[in-house]
Short mmCIF file of C-alpha atoms in Angstrom, two decimals:
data_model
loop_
_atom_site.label_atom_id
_atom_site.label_comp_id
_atom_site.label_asym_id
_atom_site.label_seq_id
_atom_site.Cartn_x
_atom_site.Cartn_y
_atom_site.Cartn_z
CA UNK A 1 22.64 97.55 159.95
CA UNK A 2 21.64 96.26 156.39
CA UNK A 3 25.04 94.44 155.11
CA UNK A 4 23.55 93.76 151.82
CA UNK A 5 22.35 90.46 150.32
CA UNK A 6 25.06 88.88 148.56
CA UNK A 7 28.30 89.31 151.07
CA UNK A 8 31.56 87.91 149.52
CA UNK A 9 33.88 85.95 152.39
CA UNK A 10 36.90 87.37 150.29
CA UNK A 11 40.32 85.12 149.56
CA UNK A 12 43.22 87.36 150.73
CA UNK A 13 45.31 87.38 147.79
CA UNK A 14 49.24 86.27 148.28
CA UNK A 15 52.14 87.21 146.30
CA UNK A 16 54.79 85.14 144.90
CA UNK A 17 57.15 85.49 148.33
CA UNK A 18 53.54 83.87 149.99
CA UNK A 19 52.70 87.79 151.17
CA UNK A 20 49.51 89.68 151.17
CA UNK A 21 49.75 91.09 148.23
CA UNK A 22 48.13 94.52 148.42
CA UNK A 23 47.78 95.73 144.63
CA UNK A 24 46.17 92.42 143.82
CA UNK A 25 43.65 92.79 146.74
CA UNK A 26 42.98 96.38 145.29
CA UNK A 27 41.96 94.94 141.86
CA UNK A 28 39.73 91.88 143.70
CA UNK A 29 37.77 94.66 145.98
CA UNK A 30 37.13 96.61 142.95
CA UNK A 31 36.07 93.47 140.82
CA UNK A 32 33.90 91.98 143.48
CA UNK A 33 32.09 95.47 143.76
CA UNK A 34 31.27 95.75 139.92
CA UNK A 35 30.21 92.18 140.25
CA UNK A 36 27.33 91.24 142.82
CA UNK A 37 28.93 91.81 146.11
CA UNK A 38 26.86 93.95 148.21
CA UNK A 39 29.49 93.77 151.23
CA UNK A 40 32.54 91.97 151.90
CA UNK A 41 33.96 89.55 154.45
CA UNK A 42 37.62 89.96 155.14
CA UNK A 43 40.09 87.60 156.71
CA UNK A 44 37.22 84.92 157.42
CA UNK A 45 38.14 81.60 156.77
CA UNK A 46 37.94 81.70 153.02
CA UNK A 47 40.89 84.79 153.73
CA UNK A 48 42.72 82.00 155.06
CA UNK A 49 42.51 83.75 158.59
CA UNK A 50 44.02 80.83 160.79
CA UNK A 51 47.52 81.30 158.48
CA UNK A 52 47.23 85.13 158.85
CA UNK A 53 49.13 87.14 161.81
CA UNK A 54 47.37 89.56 163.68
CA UNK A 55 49.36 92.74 161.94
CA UNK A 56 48.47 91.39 158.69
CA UNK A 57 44.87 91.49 159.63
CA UNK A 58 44.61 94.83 160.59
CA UNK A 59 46.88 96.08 157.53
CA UNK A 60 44.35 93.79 155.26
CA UNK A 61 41.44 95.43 157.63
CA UNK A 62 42.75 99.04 156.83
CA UNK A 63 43.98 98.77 153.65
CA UNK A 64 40.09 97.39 152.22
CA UNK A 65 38.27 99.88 153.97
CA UNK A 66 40.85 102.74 152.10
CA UNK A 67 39.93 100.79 148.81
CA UNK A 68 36.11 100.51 149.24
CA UNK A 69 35.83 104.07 150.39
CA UNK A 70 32.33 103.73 151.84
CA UNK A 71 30.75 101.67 148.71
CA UNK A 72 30.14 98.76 150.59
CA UNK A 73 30.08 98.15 153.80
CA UNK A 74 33.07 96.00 154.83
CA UNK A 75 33.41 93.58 157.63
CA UNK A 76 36.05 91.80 159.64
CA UNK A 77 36.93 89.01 160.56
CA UNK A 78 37.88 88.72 164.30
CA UNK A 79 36.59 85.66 165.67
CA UNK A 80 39.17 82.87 167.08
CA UNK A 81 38.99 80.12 169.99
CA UNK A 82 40.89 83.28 171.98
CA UNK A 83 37.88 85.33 173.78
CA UNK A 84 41.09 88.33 174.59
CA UNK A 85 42.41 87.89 171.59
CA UNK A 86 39.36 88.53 169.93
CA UNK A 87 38.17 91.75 171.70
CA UNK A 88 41.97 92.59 170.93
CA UNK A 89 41.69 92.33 166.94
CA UNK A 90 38.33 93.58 167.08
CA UNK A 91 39.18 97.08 168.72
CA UNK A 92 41.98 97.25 166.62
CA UNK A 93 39.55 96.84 163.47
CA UNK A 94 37.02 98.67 164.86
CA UNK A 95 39.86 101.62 165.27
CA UNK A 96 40.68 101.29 160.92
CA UNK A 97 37.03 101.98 160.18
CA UNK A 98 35.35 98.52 159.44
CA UNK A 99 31.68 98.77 159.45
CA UNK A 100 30.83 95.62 161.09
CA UNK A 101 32.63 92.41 162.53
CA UNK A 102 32.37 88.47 162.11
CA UNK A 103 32.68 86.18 165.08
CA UNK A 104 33.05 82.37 164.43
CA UNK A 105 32.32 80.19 166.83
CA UNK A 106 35.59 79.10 169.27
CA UNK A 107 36.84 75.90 167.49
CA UNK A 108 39.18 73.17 168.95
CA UNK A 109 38.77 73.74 172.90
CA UNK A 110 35.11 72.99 172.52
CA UNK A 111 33.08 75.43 174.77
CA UNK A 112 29.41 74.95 176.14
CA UNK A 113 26.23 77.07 175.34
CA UNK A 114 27.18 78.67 178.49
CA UNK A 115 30.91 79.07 177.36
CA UNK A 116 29.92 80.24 173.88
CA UNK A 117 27.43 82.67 175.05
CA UNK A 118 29.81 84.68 177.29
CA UNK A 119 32.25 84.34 174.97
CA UNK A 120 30.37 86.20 172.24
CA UNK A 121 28.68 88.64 174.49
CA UNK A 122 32.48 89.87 176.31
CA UNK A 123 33.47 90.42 172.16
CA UNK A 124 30.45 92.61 171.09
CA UNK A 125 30.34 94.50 174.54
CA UNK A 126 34.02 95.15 173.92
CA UNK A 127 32.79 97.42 170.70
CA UNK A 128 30.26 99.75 169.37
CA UNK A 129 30.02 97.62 166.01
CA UNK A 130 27.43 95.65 164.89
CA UNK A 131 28.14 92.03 164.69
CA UNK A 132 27.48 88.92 162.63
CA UNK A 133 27.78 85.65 164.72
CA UNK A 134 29.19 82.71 162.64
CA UNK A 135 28.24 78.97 163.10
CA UNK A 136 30.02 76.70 161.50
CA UNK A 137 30.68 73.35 163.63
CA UNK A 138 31.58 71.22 160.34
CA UNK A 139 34.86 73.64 160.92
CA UNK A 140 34.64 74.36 164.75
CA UNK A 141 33.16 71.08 165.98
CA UNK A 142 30.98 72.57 168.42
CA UNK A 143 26.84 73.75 167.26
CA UNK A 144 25.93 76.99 168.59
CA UNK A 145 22.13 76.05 169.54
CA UNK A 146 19.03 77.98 169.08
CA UNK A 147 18.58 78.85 172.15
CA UNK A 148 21.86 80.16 172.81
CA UNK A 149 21.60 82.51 169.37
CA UNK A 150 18.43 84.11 170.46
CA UNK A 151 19.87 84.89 173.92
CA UNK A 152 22.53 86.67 171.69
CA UNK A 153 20.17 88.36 169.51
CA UNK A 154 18.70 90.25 172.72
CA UNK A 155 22.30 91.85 172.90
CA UNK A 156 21.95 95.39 170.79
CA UNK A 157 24.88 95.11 168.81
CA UNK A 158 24.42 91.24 167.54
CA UNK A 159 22.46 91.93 164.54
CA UNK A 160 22.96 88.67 162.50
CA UNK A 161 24.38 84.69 161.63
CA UNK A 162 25.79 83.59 159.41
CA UNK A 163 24.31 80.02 159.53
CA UNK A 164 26.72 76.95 158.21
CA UNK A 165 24.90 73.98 160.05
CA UNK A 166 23.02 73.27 156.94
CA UNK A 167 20.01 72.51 159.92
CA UNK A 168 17.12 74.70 158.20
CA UNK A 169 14.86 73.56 160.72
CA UNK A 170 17.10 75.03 163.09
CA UNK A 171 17.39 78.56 160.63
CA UNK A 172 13.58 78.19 160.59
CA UNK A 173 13.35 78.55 164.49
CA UNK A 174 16.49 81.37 164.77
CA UNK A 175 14.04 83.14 162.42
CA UNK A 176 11.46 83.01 163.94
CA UNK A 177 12.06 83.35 167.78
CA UNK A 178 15.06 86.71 167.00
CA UNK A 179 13.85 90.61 166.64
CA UNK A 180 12.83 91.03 162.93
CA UNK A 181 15.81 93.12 162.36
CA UNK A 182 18.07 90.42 163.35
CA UNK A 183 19.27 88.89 159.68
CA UNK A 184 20.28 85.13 159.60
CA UNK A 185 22.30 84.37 156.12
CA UNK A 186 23.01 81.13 154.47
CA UNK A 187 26.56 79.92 155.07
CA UNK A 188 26.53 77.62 152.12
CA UNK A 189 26.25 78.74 148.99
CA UNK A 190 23.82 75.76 147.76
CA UNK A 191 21.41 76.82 150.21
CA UNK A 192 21.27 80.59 149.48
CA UNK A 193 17.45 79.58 147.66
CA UNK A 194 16.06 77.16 150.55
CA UNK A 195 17.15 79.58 153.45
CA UNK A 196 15.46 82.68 151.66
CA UNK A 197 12.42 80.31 151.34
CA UNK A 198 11.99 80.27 154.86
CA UNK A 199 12.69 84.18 155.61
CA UNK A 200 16.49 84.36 155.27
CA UNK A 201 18.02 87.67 154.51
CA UNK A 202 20.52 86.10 151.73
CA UNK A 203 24.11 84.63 151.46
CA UNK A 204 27.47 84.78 152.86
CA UNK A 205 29.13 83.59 149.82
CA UNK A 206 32.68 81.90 147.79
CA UNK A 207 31.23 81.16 145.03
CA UNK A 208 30.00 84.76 144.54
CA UNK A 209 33.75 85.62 143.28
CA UNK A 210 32.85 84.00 140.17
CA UNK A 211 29.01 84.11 139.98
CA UNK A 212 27.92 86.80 141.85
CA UNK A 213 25.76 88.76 139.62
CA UNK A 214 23.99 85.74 138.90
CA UNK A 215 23.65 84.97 142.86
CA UNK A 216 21.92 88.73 142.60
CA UNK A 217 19.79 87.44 140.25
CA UNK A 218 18.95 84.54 142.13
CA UNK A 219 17.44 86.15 144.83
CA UNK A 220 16.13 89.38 142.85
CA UNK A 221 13.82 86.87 141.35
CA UNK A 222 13.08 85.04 144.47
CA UNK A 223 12.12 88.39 146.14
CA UNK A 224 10.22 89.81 142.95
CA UNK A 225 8.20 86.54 142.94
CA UNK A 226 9.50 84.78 140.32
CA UNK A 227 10.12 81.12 142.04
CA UNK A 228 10.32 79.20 138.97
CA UNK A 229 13.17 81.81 137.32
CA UNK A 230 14.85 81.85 140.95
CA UNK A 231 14.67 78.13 140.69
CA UNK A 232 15.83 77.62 137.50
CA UNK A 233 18.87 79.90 138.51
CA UNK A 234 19.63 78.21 141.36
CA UNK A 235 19.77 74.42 139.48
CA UNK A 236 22.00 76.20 137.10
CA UNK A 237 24.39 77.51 139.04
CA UNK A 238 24.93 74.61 141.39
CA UNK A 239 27.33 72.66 139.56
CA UNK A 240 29.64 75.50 139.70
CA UNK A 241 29.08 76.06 143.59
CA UNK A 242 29.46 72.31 144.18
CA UNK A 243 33.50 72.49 142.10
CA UNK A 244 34.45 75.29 143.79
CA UNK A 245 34.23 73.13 147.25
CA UNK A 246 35.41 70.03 145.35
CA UNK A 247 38.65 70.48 146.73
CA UNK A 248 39.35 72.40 150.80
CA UNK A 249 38.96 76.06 150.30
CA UNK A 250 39.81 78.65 149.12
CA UNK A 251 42.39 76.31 146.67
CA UNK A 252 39.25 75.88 144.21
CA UNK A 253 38.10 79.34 144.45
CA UNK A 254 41.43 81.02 144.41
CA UNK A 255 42.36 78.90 141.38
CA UNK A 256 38.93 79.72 139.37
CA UNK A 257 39.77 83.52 140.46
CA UNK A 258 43.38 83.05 138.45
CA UNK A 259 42.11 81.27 135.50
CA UNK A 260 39.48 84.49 134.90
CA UNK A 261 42.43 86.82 134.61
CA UNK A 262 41.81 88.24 138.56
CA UNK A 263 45.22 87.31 140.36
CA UNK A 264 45.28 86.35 143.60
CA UNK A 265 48.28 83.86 143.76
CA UNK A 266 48.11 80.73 145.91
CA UNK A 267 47.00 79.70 148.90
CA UNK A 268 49.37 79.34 152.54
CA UNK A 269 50.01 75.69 154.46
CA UNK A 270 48.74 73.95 155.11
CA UNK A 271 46.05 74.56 152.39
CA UNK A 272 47.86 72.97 149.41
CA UNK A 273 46.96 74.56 145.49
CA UNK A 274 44.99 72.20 142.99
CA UNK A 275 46.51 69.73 140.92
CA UNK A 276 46.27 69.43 137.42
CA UNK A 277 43.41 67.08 137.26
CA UNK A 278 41.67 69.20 139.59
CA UNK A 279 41.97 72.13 137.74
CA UNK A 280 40.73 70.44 134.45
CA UNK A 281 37.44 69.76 136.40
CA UNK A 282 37.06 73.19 137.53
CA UNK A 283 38.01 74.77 133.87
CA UNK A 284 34.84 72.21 132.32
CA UNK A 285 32.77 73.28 135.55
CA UNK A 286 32.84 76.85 135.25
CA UNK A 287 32.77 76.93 131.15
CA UNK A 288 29.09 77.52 131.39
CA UNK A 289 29.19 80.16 134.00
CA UNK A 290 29.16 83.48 132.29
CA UNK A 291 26.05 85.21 132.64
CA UNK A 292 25.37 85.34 128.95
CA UNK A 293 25.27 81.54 128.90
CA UNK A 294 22.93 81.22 132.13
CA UNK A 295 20.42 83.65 130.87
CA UNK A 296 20.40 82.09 127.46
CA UNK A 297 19.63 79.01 128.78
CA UNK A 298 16.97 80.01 131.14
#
């Protein structure tokens, strides 16, 4: 399946009570769609999934895939360190119309390769989806190797990573030793122009709920051959990519969200909301972000 280039790992928006709030999550889907995102993530850790209940999920899960109504393709997070628990949320996603599903690798108890393979292959025989593995071990402690992706990749219904090891010799070799229609994307959004550079399929993205258009034109360019515009793109959007993870997400991103008129309330403990220092910084990062000003100064 072809999820698009520019996915958007979407905040779950919270009400003042510290509830999903569902018409603000009906005015962020519909925002992100008119700008950039090509698919979105939901309840992934940017959703805040570890603070979410399982109902929530699948109302969040049901409730999206109402609002998107087949524009994008929509995917869900159901990845945990809980192999049942997983093939549990997953079925129940799977049964509310999702298109795909995210798995992140088992954090805290630590599995091996061995461990982390059967893990992933028990979720995605559990369910006709497609599925996007999700390495992370900066988050999860433990590195899902090479090795034990490409064993993955041989199972039909793992059809991508999303890589956040920042290793691109490690992307280089996952790219090179999976089926050509497996898809590895960038996990960080300050690597979305190295990891297409070496045959990566695009981004799995924050920062794409305030710059997303321009991360389209980022890699428009790069694929159309202009390196030097995709470049120059890509050096002027990092400063904004680098303050929206100047604080733990999604506080930075939620925040930025707020301050452009998109509500989306706070975030859940134990993620704490920026201070006021902190959300100076981010006002005088993301001044120059509009994509009037980027083009202009390319």
């Amino acid at each position: 399946m072809n999820f698009g280039q520019v996915l958007t790992a979407m905040v779950t928006p919270f009400n003042h009570n510290d509830e999903v709030d569902f018409n603000a999550t009906r005015t962020l889907v519909n925002y992100l769609i008119a700008n950039g995102s090509d698919g979105l993530v939901i309840a992934g850790t940017t959703g805040e999934s570890p603070t979410l209940t399982q109902e929530e999920k699948v109302d969040l899960f049901k409730f999206v895939v109402e609002i998107v109504d087949g524009r994008v393709p929509v995917i869900a997070g159901t990845g945990s360190n809980n192999t049942r628990a997983s093939i549990s949320l997953t079925r129940k996603a799977e049964e509310v119309g999702v298109d795909g599903i995210m798995l992140v690798t088992p954090y805290y108890n630590k599995p091996s390769q061995e461990g982390l393979f059967q893990h992933f292959s028990a979720i995605a025989h559990s369910t006709a989806l497609p599925v996007m593995l999700y390495n992370i071990p900066g988050r999860s402690i433990v590195n899902m190797s090479v090795e034990t992706i490409v064993s993955l990749s041989k199972i039909n219904n793992i059809v991508a990573v999303k890589e956040a090891s920042g290793d691109l010799d490690a992307m280089a070799q996952i790219i090179s030793k999976t089926p050509s229609d497996f898809t590895l994307y960038s996990g960080d959004d300050g690597l979305t122009l190295p990891v297409l550079a070496i045959g990566g399929a695009g981004i799995v993205s924050v920062s794409s709920h305030i710059i997303g258009n321009e991360m389209q034109e980022l890699i428009n360019s790069f694929k159309n051959g202009d390196v030097n515009g995709a470049a120059a793109t890509h050096r002027t959007l990092l400063p904004i990519m680098k303050a929206l993870f100047a604080a733990p997400s999604p506080a930075p991103v939620k925040s930025a969200l707020n301050m452009r008129g998109v509500n989306v309330g706070g975030v859940r403990l134990p993620m704490v909301p920026l201070n006021e220092e902190e959300k100076r910084a981010l006002q005088i990062a993301l001044q120059p972000s509009n994509a009037e000003a980027i083009l202009l100064n390319k």
